[in-house]
PDB file of C-alpha atoms and ligand atoms in Angstrom:
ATOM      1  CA  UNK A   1      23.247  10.576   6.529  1.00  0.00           C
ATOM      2  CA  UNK A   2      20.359   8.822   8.388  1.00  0.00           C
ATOM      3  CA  UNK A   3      17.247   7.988   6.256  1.00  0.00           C
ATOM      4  CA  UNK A   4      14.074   6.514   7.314  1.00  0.00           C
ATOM      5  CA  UNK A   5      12.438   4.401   4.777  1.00  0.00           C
ATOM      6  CA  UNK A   6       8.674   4.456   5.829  1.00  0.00           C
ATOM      7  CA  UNK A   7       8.202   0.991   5.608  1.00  0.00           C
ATOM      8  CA  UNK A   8       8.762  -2.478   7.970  1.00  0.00           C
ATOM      9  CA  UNK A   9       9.343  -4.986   5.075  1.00  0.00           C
ATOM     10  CA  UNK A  10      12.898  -5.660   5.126  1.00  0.00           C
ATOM     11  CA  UNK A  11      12.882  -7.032   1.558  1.00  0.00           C
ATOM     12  CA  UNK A  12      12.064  -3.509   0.542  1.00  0.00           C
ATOM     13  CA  UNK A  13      14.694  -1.904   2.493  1.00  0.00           C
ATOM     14  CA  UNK A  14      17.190  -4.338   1.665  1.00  0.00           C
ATOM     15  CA  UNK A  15      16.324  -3.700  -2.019  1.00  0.00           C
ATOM     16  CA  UNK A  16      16.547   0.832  -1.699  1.00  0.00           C
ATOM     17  CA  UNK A  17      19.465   0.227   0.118  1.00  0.00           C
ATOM     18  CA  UNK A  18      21.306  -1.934  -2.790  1.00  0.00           C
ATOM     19  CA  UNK A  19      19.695  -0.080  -5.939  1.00  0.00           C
ATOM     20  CA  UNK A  20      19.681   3.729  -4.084  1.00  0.00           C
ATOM     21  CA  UNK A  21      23.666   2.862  -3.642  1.00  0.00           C
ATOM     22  CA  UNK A  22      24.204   3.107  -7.444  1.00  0.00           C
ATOM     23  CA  UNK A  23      23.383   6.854  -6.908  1.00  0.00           C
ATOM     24  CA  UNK A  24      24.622   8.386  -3.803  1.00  0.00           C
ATOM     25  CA  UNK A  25      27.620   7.300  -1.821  1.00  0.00           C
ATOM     26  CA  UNK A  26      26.127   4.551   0.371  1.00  0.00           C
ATOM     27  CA  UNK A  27      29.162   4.870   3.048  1.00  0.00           C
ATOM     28  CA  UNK A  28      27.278   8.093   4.013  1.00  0.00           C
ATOM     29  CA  UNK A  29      24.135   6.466   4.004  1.00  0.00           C
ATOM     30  CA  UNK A  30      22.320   4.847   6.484  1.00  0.00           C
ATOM     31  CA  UNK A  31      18.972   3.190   6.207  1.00  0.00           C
ATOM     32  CA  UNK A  32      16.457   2.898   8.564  1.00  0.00           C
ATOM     33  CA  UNK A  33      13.495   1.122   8.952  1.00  0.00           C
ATOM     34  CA  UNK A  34       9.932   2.248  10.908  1.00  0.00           C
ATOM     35  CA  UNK A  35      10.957  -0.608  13.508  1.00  0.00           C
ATOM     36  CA  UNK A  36      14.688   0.640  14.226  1.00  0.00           C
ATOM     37  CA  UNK A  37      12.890   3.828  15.089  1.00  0.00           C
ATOM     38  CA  UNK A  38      10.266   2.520  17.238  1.00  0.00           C
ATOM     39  CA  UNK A  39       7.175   3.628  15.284  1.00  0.00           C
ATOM     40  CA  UNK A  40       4.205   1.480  16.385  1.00  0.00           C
ATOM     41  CA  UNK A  41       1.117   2.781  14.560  1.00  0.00           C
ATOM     42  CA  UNK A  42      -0.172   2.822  11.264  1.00  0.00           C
ATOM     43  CA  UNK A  43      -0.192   5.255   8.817  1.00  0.00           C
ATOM     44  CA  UNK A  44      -3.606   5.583   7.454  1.00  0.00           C
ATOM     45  CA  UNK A  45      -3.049   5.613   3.465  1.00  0.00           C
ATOM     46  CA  UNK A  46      -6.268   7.888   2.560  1.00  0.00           C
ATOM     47  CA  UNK A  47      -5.007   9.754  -0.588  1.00  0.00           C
ATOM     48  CA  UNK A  48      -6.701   9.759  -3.652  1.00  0.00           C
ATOM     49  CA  UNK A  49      -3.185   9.674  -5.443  1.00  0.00           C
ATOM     50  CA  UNK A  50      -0.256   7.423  -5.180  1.00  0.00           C
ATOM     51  CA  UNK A  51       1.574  10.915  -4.884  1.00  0.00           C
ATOM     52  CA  UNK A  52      -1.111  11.606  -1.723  1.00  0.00           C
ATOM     53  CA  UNK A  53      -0.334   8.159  -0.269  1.00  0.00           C
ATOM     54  CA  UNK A  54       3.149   8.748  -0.900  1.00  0.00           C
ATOM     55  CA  UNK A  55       3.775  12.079   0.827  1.00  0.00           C
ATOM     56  CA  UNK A  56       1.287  11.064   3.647  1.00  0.00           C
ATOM     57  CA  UNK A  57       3.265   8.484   4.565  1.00  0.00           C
ATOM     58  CA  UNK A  58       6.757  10.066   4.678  1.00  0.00           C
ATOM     59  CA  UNK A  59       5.282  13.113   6.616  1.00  0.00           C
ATOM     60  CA  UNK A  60       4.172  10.948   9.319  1.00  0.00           C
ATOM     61  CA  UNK A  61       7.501   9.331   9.393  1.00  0.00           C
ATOM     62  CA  UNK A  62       9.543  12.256   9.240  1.00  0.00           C
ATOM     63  CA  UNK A  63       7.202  14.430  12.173  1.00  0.00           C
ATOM     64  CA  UNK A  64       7.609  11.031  14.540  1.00  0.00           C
ATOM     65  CA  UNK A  65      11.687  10.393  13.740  1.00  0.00           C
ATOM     66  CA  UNK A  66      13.052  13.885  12.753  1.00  0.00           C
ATOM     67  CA  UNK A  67      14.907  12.159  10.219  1.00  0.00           C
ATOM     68  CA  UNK A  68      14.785  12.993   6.577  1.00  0.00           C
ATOM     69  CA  UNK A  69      12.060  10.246   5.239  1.00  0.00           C
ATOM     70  CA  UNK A  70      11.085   8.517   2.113  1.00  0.00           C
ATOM     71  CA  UNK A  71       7.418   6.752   1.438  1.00  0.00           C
ATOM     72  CA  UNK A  72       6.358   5.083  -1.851  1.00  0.00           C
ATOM     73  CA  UNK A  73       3.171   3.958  -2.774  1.00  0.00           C
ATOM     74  CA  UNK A  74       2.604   1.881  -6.031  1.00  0.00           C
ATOM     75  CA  UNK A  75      -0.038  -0.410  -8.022  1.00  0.00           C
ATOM     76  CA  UNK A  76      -1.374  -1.246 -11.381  1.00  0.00           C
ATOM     77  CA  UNK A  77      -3.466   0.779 -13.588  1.00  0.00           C
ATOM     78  CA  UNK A  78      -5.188  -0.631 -16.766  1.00  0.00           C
ATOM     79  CA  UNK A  79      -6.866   1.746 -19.491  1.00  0.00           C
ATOM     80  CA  UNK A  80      -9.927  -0.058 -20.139  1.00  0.00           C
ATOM     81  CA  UNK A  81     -11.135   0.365 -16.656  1.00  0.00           C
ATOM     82  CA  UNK A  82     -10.148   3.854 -16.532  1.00  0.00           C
ATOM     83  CA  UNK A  83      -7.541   3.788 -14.413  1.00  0.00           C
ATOM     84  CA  UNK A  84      -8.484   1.080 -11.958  1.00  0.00           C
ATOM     85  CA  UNK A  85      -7.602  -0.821  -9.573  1.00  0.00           C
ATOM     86  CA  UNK A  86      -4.723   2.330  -8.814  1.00  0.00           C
ATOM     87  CA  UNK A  87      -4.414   3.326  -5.604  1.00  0.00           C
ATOM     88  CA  UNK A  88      -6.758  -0.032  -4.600  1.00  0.00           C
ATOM     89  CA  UNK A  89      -4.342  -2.283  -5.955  1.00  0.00           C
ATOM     90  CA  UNK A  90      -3.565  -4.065  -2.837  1.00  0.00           C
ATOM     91  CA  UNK A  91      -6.989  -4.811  -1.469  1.00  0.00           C
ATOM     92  CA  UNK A  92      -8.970  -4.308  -5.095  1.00  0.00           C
ATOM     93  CA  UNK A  93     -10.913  -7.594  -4.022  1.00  0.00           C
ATOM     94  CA  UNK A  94     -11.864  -6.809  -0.699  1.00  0.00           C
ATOM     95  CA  UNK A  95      -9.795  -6.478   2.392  1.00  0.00           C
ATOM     96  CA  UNK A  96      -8.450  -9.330   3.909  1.00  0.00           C
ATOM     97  CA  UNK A  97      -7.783 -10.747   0.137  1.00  0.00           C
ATOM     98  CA  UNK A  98      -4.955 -12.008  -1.454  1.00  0.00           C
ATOM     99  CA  UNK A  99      -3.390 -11.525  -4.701  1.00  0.00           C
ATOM    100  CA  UNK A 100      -4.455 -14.363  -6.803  1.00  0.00           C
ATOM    101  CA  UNK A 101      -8.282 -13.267  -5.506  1.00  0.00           C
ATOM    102  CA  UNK A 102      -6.909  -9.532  -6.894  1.00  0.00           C
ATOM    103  CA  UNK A 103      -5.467 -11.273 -10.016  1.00  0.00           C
ATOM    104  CA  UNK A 104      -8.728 -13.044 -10.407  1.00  0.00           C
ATOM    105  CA  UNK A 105     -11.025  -9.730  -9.995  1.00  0.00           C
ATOM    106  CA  UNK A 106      -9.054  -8.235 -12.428  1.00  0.00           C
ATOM    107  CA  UNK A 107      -9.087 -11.722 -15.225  1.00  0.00           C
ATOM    108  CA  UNK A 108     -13.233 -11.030 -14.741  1.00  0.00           C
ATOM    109  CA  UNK A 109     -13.369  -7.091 -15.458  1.00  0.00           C
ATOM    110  CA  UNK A 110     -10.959  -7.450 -18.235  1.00  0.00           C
ATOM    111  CA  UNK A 111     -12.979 -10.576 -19.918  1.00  0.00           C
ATOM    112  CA  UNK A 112     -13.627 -10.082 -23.153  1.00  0.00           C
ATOM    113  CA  UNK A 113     -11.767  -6.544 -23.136  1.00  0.00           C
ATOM    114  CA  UNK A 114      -9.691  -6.386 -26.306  1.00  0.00           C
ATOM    115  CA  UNK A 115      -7.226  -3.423 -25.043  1.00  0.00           C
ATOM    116  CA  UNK A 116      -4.965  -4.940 -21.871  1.00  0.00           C
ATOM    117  CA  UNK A 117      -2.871  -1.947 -21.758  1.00  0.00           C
ATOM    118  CA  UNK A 118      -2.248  -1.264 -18.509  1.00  0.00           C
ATOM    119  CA  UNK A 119       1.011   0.614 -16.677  1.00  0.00           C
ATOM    120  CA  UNK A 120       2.644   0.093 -13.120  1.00  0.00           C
ATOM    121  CA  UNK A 121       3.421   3.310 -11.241  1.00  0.00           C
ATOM    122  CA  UNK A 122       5.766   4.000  -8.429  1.00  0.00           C
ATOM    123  CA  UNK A 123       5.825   7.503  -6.917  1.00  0.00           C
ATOM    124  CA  UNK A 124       8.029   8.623  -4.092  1.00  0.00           C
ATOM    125  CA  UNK A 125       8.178  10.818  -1.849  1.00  0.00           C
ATOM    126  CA  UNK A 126      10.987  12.421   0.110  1.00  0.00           C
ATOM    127  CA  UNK A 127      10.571  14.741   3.294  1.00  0.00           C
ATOM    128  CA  UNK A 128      13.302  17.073   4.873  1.00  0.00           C
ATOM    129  CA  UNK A 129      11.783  17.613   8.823  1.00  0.00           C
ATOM    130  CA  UNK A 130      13.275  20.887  10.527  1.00  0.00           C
ATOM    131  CA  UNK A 131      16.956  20.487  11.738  1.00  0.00           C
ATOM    132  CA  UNK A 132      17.527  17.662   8.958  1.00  0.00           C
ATOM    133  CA  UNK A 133      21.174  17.656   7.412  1.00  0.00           C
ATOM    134  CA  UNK A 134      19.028  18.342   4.508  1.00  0.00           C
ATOM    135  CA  UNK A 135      16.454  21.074   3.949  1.00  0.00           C
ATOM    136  CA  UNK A 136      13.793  21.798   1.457  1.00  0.00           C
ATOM    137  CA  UNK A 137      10.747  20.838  -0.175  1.00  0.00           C
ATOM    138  CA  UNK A 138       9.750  17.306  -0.325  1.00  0.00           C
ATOM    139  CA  UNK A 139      10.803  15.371  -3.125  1.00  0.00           C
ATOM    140  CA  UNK A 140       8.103  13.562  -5.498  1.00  0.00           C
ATOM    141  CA  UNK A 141       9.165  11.257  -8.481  1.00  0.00           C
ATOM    142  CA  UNK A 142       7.416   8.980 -10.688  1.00  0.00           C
ATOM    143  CA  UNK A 143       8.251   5.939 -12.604  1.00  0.00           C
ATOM    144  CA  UNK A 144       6.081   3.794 -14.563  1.00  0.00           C
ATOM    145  CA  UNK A 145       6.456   0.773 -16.425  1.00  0.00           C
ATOM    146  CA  UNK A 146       3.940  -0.080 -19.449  1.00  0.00           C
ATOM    147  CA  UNK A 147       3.080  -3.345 -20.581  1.00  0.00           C
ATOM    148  CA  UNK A 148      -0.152  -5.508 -20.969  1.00  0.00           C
ATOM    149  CA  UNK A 149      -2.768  -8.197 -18.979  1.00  0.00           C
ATOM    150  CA  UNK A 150      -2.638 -11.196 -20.046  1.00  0.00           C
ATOM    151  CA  UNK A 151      -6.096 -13.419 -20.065  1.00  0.00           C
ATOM    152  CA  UNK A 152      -3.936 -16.026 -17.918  1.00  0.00           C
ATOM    153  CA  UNK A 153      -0.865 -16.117 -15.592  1.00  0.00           C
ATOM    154  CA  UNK A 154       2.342 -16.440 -16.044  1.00  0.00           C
ATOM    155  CA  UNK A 155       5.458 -17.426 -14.348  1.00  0.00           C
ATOM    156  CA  UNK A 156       6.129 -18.347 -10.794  1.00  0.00           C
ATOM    157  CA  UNK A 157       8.261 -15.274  -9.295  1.00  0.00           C
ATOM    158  CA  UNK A 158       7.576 -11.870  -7.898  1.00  0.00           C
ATOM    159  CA  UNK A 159       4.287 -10.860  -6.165  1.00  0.00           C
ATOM    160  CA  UNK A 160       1.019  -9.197  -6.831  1.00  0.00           C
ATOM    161  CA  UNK A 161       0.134  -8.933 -10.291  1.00  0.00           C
ATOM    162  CA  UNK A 162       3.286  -9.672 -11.689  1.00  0.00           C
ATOM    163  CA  UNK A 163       2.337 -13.073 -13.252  1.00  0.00           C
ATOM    164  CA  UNK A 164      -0.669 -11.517 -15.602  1.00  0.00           C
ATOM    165  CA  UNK A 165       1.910  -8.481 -16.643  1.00  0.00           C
ATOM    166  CA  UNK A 166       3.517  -8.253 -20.138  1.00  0.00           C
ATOM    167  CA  UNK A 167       6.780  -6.334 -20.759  1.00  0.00           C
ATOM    168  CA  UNK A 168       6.745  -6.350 -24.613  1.00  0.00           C
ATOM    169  CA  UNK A 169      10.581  -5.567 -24.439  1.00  0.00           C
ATOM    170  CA  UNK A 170      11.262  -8.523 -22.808  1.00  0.00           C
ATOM    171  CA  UNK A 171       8.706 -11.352 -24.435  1.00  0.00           C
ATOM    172  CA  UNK A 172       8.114 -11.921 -20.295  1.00  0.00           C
ATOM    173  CA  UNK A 173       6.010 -11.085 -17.653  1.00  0.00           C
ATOM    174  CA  UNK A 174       7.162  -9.211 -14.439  1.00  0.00           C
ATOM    175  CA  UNK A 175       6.691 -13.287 -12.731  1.00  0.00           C
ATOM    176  CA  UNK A 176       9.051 -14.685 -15.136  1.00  0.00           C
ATOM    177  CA  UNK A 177      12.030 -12.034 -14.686  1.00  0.00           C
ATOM    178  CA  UNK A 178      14.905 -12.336 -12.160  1.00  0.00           C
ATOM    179  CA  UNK A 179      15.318  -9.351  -9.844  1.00  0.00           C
ATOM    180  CA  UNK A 180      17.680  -7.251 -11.722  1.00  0.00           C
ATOM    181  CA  UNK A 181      16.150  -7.701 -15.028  1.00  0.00           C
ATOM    182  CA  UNK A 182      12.850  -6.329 -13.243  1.00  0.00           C
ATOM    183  CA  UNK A 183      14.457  -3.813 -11.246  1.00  0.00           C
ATOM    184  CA  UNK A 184      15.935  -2.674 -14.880  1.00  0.00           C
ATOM    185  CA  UNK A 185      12.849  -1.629 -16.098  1.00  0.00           C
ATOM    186  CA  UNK A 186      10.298  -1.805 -13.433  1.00  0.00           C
ATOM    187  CA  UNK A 187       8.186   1.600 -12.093  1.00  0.00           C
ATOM    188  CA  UNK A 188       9.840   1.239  -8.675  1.00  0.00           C
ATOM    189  CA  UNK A 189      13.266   1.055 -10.434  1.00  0.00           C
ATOM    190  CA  UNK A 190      12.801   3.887 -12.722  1.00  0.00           C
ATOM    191  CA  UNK A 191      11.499   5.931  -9.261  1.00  0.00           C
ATOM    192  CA  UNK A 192      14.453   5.152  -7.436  1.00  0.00           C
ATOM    193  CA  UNK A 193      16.592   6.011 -10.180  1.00  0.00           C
ATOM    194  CA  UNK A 194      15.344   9.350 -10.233  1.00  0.00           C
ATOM    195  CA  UNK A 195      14.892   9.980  -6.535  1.00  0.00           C
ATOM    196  CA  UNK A 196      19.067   8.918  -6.312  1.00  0.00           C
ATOM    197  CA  UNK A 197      19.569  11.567  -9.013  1.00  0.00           C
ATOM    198  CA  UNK A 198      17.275  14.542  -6.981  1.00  0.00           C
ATOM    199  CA  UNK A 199      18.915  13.329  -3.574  1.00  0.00           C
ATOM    200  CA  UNK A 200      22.309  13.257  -5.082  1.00  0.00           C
ATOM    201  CA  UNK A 201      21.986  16.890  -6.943  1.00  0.00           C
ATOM    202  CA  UNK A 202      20.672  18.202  -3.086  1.00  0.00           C
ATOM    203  CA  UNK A 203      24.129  16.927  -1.395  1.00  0.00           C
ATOM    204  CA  UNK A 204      25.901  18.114  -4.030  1.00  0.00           C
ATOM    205  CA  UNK A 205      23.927  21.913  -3.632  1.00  0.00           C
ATOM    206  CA  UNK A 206      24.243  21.353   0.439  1.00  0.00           C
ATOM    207  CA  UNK A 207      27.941  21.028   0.349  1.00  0.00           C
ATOM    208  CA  UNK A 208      28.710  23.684  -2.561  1.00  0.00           C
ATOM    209  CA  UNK A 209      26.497  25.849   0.287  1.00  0.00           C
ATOM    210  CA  UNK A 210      28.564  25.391   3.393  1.00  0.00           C
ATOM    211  CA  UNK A 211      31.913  25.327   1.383  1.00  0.00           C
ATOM    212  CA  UNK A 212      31.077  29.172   0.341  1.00  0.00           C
ATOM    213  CA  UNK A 213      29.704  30.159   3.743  1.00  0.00           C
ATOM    214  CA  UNK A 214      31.982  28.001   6.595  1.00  0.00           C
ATOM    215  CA  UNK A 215      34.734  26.907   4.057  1.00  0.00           C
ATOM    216  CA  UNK A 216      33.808  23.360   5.184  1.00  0.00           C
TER     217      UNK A 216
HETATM  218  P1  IMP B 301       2.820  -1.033  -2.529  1.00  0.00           P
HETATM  219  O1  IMP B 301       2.330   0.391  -2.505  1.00  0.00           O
HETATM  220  O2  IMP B 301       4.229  -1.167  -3.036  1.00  0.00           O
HETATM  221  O3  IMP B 301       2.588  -1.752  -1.231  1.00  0.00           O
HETATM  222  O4  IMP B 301       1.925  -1.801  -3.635  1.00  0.00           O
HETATM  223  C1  IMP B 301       0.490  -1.874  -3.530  1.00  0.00           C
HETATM  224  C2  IMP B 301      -0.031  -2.991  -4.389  1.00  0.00           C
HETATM  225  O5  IMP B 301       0.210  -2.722  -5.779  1.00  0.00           O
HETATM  226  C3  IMP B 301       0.628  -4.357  -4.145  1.00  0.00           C
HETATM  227  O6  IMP B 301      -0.010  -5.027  -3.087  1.00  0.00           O
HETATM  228  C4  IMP B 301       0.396  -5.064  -5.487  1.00  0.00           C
HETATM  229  O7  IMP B 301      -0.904  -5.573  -5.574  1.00  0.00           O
HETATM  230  C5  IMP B 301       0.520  -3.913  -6.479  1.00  0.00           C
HETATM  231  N1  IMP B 301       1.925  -3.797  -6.955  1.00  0.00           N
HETATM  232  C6  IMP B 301       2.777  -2.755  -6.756  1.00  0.00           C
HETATM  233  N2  IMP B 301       3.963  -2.987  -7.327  1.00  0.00           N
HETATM  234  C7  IMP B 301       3.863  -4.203  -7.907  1.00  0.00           C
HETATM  235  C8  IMP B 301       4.796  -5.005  -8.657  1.00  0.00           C
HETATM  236  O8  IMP B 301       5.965  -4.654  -8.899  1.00  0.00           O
HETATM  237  N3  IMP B 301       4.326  -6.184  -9.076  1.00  0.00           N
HETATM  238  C9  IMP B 301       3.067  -6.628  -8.833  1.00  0.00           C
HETATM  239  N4  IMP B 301       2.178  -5.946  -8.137  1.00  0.00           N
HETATM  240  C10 IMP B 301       2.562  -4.719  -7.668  1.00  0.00           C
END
């Protein structure tokens, strides 16, 4: 089975393909990226909702490719500023900005702000196109991760606002975890997780299906 994964960073593909193994057998699966397909353009991410993002993204893919597709769209949320930066994580300073400016933006609207809770979120979406080997309505998950900002950074690894993130759990931020300790716990592994389980449960349904009708 042929997915598109609604994305062109490798890392990211690289990384479904190893942790969406665990759930469904990967010799039938076969991941493919928005380059392998020949998709030029850009999606224009104008949701409101990581779960709009999400779902506008892998209906794009899946009308261009045919293929059954899979989006995600994720970033940070802290209480205190009701909710922000959300689905603005990536460009919450500006456009064009990287994420130390973002890390910094957010250091200056927390200052002083005694409750740092704040929560990753991961949602995903998962689109069946006509004539797919699997039919349906789309597939949405969540997974979030809760922890705290820190008043300074921390740690050297990951990307975006890992290094000002505190897992409790752990005594670490997301910067100062290896790769499967994060993917353990993190809101993109607890999405995959359950998108493996929904996409699992459908091939499972699928075949049950066209063992009682063809005997296949
Ligand atoms: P994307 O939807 O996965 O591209 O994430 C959008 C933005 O959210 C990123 O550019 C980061 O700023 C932030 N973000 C999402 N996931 C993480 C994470 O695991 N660590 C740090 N920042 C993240």
């Amino acid at each position: 089975m042929k997915i598109l994964i609604a994305s062109r960073n490798r890392g990211k593909i690289a990384e479904l393909r190893e942790l969406l193994g665990a759930y469904i057998d990967s010799s039938n699966l076969e991941l493919v990226s928005l380059d392998d397909v020949g998709f030029e353009g850009e999606i224009e991410e104008n949701g409101t909702t990581f779960e709009e993002n999400a779902l506008i993204k892998a209906k794009a893919a899946a009308a261009f490719s045919g293929l059954i597709s899979v989006a995600d769209d994720s970033g940070l949320e802290v209480k205190a500023l009701g909710g922000e930066p959300g689905v603005y994580s990536a460009r919450y300073a500006g456009e064009g900005h990287d994420d130390a400016a973002n890390n910094e933006k957010l250091l200056r609207n927390l200052h002083g702000v005694r409750d740092r809770e704040a929560a990753f979120v991961c949602c995903m979406a998962c689109v069946f196109p006509e004539n797919a080997p699997l039919q349906g309505e789309p597939i949405v998950v969540t997974g979030k991760c809760v922890g705290e900002i820190l008043c300074c950074p921390r740690g050297e690894g990951g990307f975006g606002y890992d290094p000002l993130f505190w897992f409790d759990p752990f005594g670490k931020t997301f910067a100062e975890m290896d790769k499967t300790e994060k993917n353990s716990i993190s809101h993109r592994g607890e999405a995959v997780k359950q998108l493996g389980i929904a996409l699992d449960e459908k091939i499972r349904v699928q075949k049950e299906l066209l063992w009682r009708k063809y005997g296949l």
